[in-house]
Coordinates of C-alpha atoms and ligand atoms in Angstrom, one line a residue:
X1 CA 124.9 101.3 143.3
X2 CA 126.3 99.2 140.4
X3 CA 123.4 97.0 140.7
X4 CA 121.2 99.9 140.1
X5 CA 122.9 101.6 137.3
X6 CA 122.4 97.9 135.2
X7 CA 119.1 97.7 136.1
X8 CA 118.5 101.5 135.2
X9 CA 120.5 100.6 132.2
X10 CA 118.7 97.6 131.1
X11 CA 115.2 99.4 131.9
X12 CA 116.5 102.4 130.0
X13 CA 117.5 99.8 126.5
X14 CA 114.7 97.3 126.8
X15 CA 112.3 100.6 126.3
X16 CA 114.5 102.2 123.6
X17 CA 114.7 98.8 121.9
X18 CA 111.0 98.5 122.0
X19 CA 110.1 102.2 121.2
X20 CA 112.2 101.5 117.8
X21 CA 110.1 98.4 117.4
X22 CA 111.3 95.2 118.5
X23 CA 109.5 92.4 115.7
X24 CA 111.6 91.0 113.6
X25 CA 109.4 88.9 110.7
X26 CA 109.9 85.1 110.5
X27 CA 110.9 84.0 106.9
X28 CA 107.8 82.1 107.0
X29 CA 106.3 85.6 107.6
X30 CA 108.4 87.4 104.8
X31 CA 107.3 84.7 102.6
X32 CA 103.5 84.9 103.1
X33 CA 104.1 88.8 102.4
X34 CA 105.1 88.2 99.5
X35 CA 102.7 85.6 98.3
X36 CA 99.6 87.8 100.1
X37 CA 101.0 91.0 97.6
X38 CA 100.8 88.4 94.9
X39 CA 97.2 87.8 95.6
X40 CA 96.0 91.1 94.6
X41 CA 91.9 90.7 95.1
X42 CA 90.2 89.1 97.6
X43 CA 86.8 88.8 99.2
X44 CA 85.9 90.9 102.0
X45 CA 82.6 89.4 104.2
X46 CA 80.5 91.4 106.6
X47 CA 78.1 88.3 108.1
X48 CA 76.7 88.7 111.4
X49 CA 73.1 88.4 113.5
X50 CA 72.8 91.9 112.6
X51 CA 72.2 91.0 109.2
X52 CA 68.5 89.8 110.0
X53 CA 67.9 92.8 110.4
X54 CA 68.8 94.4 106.6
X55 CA 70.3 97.5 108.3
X56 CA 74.4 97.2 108.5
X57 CA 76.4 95.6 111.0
X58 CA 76.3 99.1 112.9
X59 CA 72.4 99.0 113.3
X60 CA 72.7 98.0 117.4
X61 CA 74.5 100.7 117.7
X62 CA 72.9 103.2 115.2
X63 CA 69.4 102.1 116.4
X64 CA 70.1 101.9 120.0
X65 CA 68.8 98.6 120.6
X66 CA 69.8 97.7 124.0
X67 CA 71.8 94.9 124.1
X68 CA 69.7 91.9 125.9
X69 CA 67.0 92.6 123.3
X70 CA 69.7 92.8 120.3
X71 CA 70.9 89.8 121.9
X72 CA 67.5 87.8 120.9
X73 CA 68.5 88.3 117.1
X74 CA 70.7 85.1 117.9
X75 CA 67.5 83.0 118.2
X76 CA 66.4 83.6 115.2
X77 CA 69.8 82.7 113.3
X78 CA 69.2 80.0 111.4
X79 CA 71.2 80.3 107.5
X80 CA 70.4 77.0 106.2
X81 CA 71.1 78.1 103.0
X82 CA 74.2 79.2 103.6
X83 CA 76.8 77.0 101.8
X84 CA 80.4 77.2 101.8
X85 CA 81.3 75.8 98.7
X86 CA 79.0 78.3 97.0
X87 CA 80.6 81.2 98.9
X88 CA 84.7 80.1 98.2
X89 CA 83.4 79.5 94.2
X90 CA 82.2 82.7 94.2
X91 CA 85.0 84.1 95.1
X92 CA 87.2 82.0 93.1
X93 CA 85.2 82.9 89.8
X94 CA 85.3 86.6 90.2
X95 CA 89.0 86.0 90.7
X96 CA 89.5 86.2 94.2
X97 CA 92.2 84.4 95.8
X98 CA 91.3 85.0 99.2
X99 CA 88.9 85.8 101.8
X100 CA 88.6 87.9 104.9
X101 CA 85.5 87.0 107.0
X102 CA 83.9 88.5 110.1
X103 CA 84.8 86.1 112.9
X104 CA 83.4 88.6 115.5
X105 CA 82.0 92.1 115.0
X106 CA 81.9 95.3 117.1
X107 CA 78.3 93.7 118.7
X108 CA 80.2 90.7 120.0
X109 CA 78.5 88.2 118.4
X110 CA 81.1 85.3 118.0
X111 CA 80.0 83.2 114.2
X112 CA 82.3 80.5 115.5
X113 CA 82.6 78.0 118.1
X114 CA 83.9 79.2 121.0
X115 CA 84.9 77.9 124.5
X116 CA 85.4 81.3 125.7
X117 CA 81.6 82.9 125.2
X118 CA 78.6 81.6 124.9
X119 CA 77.2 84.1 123.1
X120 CA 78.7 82.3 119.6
X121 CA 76.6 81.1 116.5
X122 CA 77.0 77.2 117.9
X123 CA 75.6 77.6 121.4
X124 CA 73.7 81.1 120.9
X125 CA 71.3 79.6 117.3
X126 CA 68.9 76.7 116.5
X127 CA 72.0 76.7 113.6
X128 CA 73.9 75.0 115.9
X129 CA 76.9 75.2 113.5
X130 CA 79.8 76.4 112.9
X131 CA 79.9 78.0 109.4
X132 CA 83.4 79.2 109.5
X133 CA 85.1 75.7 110.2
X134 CA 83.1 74.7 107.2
X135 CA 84.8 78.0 105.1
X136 CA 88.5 76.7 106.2
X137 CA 87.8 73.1 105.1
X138 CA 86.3 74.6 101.5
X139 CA 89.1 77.4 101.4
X140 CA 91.9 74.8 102.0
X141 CA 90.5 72.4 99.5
X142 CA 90.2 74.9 96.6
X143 CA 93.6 77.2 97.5
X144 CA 91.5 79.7 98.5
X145 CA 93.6 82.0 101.9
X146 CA 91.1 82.0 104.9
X147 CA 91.7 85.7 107.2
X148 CA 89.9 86.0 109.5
X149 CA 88.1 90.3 111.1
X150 CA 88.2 90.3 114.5
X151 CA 87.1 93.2 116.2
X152 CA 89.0 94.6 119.0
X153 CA 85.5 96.9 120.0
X154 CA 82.9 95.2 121.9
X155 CA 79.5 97.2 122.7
X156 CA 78.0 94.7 124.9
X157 CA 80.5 92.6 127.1
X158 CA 80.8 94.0 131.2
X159 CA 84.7 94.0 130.7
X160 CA 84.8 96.3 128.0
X161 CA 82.7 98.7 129.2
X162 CA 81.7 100.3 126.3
X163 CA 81.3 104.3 127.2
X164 CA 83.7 103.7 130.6
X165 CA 86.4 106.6 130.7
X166 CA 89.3 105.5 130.5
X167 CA 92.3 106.5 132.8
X168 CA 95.4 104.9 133.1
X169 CA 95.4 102.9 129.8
X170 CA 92.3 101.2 131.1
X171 CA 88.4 101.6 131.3
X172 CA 87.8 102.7 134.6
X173 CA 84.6 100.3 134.8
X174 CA 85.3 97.1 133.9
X175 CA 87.6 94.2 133.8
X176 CA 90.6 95.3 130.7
X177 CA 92.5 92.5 132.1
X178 CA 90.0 90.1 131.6
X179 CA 89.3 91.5 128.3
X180 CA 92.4 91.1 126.7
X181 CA 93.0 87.5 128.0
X182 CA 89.3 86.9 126.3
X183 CA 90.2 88.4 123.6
X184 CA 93.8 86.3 123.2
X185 CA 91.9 82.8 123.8
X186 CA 89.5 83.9 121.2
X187 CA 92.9 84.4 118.8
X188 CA 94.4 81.3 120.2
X189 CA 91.5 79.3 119.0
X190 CA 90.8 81.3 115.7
X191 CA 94.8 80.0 115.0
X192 CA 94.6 76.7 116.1
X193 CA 91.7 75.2 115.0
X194 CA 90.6 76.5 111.6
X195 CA 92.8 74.9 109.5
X196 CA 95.1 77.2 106.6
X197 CA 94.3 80.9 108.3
X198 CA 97.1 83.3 107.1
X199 CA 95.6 86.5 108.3
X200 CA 94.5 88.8 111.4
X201 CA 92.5 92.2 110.6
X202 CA 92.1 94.2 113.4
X203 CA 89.8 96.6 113.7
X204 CA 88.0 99.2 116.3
X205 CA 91.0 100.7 117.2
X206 CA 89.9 104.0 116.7
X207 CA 87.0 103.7 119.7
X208 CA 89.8 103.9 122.3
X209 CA 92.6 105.4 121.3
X210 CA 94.1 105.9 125.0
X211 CA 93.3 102.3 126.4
X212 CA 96.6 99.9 126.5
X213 CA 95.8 97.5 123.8
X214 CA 98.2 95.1 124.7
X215 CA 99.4 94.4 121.2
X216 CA 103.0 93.6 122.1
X217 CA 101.4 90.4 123.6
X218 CA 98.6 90.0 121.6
X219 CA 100.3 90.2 118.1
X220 CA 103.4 88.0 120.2
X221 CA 101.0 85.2 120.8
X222 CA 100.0 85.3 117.6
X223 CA 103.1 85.0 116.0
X224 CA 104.4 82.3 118.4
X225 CA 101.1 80.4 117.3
X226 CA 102.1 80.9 113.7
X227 CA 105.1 83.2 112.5
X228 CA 103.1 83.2 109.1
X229 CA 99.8 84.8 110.3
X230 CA 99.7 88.5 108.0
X231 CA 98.6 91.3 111.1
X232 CA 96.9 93.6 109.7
X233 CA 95.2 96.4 111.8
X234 CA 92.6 98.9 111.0
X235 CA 93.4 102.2 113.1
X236 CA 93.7 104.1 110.5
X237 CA 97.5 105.2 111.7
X238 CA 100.9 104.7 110.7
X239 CA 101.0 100.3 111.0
X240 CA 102.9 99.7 114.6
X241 CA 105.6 97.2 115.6
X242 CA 103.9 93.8 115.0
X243 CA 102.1 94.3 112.4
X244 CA 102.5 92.6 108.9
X245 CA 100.9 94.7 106.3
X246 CA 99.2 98.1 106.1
X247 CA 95.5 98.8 105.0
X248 CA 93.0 101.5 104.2
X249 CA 89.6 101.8 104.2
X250 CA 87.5 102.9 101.1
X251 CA 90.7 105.1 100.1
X252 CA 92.8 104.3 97.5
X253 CA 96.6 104.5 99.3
X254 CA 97.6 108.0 99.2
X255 CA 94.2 109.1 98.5
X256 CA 92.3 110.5 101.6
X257 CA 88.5 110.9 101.0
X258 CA 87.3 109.4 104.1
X259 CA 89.2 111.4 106.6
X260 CA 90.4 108.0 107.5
X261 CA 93.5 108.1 105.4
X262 CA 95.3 111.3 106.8
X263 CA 97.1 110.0 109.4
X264 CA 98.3 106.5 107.3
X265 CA 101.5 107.4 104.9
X266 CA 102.4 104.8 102.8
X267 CA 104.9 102.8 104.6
X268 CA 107.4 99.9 103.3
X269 CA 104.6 97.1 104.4
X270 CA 102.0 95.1 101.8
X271 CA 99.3 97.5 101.3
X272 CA 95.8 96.5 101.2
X273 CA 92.7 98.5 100.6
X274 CA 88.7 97.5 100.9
X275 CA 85.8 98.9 99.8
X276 CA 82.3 98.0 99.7
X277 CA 80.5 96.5 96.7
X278 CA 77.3 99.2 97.4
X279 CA 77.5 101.4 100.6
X280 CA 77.2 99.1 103.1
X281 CA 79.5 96.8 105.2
X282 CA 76.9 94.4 106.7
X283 CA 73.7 93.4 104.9
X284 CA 71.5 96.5 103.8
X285 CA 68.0 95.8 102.3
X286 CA 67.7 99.3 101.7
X287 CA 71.1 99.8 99.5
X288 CA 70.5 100.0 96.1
X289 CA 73.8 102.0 95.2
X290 CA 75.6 99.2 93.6
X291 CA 78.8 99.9 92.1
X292 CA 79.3 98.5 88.5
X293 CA 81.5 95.9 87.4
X294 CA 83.5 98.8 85.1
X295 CA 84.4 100.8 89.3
X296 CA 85.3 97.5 90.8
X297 CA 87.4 97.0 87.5
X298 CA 89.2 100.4 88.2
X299 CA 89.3 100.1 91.6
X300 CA 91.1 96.7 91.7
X301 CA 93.6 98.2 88.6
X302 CA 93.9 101.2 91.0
X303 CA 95.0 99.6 93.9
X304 CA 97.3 97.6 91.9
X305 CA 99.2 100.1 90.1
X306 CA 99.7 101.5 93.5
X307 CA 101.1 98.5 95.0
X308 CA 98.0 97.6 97.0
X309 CA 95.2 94.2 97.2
X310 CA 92.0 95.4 97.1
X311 CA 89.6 93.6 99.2
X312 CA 86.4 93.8 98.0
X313 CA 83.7 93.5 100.6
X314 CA 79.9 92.1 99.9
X315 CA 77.4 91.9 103.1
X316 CA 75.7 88.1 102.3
X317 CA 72.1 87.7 103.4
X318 CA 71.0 86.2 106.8
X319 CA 69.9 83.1 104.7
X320 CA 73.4 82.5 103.5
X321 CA 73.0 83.7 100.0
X322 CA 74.6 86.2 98.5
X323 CA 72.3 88.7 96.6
X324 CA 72.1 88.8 92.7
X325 CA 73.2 92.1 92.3
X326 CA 76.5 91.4 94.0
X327 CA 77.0 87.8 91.8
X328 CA 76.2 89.0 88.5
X329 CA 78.3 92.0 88.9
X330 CA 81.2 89.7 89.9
X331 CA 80.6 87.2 86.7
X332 CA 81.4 90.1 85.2
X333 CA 84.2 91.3 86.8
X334 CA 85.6 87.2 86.8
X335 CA 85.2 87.2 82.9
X336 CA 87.4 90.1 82.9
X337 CA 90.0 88.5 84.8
X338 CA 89.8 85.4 83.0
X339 CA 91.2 87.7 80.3
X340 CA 93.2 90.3 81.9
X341 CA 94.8 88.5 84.9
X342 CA 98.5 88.3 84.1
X343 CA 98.2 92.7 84.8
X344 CA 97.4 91.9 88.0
X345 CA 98.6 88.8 89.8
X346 CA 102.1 88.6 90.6
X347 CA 102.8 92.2 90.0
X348 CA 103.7 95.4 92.1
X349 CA 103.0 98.9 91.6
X350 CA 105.1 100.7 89.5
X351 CA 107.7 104.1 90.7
X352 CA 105.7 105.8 87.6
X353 CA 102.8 108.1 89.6
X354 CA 98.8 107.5 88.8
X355 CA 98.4 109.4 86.0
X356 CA 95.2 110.9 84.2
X357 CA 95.2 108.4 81.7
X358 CA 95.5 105.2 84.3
X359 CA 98.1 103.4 86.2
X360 CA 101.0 100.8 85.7
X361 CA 101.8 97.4 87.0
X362 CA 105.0 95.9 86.6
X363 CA 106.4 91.6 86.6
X364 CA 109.8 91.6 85.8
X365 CA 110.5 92.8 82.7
X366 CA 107.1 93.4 81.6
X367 CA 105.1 96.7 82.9
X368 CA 101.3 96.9 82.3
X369 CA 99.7 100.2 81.0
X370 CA 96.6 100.4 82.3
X371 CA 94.4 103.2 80.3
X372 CA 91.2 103.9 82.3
X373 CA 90.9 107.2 80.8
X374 CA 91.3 107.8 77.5
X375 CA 93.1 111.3 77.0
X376 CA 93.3 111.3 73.1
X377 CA 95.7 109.7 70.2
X378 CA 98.4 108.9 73.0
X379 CA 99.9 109.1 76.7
X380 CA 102.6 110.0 77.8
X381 CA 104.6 107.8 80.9
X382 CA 106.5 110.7 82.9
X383 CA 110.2 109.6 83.9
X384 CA 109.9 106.2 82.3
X385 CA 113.7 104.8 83.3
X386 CA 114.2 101.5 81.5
X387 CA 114.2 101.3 77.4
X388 CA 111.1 100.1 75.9
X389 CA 111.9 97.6 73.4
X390 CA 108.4 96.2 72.8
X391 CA 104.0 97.5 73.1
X392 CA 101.5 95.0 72.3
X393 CA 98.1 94.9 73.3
X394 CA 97.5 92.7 75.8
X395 CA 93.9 91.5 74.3
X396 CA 95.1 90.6 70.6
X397 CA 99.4 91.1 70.5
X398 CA 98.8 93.9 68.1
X399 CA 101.9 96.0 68.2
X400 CA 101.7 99.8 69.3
X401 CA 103.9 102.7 68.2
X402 CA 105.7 104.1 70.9
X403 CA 108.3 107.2 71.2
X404 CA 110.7 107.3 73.9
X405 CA 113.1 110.4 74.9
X406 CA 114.9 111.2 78.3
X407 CA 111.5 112.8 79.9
X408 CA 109.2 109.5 79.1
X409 CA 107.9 107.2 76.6
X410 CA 104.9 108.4 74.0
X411 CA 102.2 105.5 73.4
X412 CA 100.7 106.3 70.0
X413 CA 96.6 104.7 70.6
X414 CA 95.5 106.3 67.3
X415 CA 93.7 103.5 65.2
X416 CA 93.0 101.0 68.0
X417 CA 90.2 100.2 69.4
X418 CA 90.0 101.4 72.7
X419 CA 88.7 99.1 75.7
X420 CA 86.0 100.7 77.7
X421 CA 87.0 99.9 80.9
X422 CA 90.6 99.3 80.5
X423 CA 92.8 99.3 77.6
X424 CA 95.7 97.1 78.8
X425 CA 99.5 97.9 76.7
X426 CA 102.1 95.7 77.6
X427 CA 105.4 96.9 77.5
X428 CA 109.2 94.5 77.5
X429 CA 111.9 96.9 79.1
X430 CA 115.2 95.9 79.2
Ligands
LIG501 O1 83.2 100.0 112.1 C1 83.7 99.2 111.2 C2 82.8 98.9 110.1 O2 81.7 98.3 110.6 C3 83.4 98.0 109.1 O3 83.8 96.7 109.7 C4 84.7 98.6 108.5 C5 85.5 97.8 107.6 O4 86.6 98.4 107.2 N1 85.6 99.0 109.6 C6 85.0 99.8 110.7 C7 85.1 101.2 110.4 O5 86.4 101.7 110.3

């Protein structure tokens, strides 16, 4: 009977333990948090065999091409102009400092090497290579982070089942088991062989949301292969036990347009946020609704002054290249990071709201007034706490007239010439 009651009792606390969330961070972990909120923009990339096709990643699905004949798109991969050392420039001269590439997307198409499918870009393409190894090698040599999307959603593989019902935390056709051990060997290679990877994003959640997703032992394994490794997971919920930051998709955090954001609040995690860089994920021929350099602009300051990365994501061609409308709209959004940076590396949101004028970011004793909107011959920064001794212009030092009383601080702009896309005011507190 004794016997029992410990086992009942140690039952009853392992769950309880778990329920309250069991991971404790590495330092190594806690450090690369820091270091990945310090980051602030990186490059989001959407490459797959669907992108022969000029129709999205989701054009399997969406166009319902049966699988063996979407599976013949492999035979035609061949991006031998894709270069690596093109790809990590471009994202270091838009001033990106890292990247998030699709390793595997919701059609299964490995674009690695793998042992553990043959359907990959090595075996399955008269490319025969393996373009991501080469992204590492180029990402370690210029400091460049390598993450790497891996989708948890497969529409084509027998033990998946894609459309099974699923009852008892499982598909009921199908092999789950043998799913999630494919899916950890993927991982376990993903982590062990390309040199310098610091992140897992998860994503596909949101197709099953009663399945057992195994994520105490997939996120365990993961952190056993390197405490470091940033978790990231894209189910658009609250993040889970495991997980190392939290991100949204096409919403700004706390904003809620998509109908993705809703059930998301803003925990204590790193936030990130992506968006796309026209209105498609994937390669699109047919996308013409580029967003200017002046959205990305506010859209990186946005995320920013709310504490968040912003991941911008471009869909390269299935030659390799990346299209000029995407380049020259990130020379231009590089040349205004070559001046602007210091407002946006390094810092964290600030406790002051978004306001209708624009944001703030704060390093230290030095908060960042970002005006996006121009509201008149000042703003005003509700609740400001700490005393303002100094406002300069952050593009020439010119010194600003300021105002500050127990409500906020007034920012006289009157007489200075306003920045079209963002007048940045840099502000010494005490
Ligand atoms: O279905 C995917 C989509 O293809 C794309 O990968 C985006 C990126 O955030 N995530 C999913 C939709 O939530």
């Amino acid at each position: 009977m004794k016997k029992l009651l410990s086992i009942a009792f140690i039952v009853f606390y392992t769950a309880t333990t778990f329920a309250q969330g069991s991971y404790a961070p590495a330092q190594e972990n806690l450090e690369q948090r820091q270091k990945f909120q310090d980051m602030k923009f990186g490059l989001f990339i959407h490459w797959g065999i669907y992108s022969i096709l000029g129709d999205g990643e989701w054009v399997m699905h969406n166009k319902h091409i049966p699988y063996d004949s979407y599976k013949r798109l492999a035979g035609f991969f061949t991006p031998q102009q894709f270069n690596a050392k093109e790809w990590v420039q471009f994202a270091k001269s838009a001033g990106m400092k890292y990247i998030t590439i699709t390793s595997r997307h919701h059609d299964g198409f490995s674009m690695f090497g793998t042992k553990f499918s043959p359907y990959n870009i090595v075996d399955a393409t008269p490319y025969h290579k393996d373009p991501l190894m080469e992204l590492a090698r180029e990402c370690e040599k210029e400091g460049i982070e390598l993450h790497f999307y891996y989708s948890l959603l497969d529409w084509g593989r027998p033990d998946y089942a894609f459309g099974s019902e699923i009852r008892n935390g499982k598909p009921v056709k199908g092999d789950w088991d043998s799913y999630i051990q494919f899916m950890k060997n993927q991982l376990t290679e993903l982590i062990t062989k390309y040199r310098g990877v610091k992140g897992i994003w998860f994503d596909g959640d949101w197709e099953r949301r009663n399945v057992n997703w195994h994520y105490d032992e997939i996120y365990g394994l993961i952190h056993r292969l390197n405490p470091a490794i940033m978790i990231g997971n894209n189910h658009h919920l609250a993040p889970k036990d495991g997980e190392d930051f939290q991100m949204f998709e096409k919403d700004l955090p706390g904003e809620n347009h998509t109908g993705f954001s809703g059930d998301s609040k803003i925990g204590a995690l790193p936030l990130e946020t992506c968006e796309t860089i026209n209105g498609s994920w994937g390669f699109n021929i047919n996308d013409n609704t580029f967003k200017s350099s002046k959205q990305i602009i506010h859209y990186l300051v946005g995320a920013a002054g709310r504490n968040a990365n912003f991941l911008l994501n471009i869909g390269p061609m299935p030659n390799g290249k990346i299209q000029p409308e995407f380049t020259d709209t990130l020379a231009i959004v590089g040349k205004w990071m070559q001046k602007n940076s210091e407002s946006i590396y390094d810092t964290r949101g600030s406790y002051v709201p978004p306001q209708p004028w624009g944001v703030i970011t704060v390093k230290g004793k030095t908060q960042y007034v970002h005006i996006m909107q121009p509201q008149g011959n000042y703003i005003f920064i509700p609740g400001q706490k700490e005393k303002v001794s100094k406002a300069v212009l952050l593009s020439n030092s010119n010194t600003l007239k300021f105002k500050q009383l127990p409500e906020g601080v007034f920012i006289y702009t009157d007489g200075i010439a306003m920045d079209g896309v963002d007048t940045v005011i840099k502000l010494t507190v005490d």
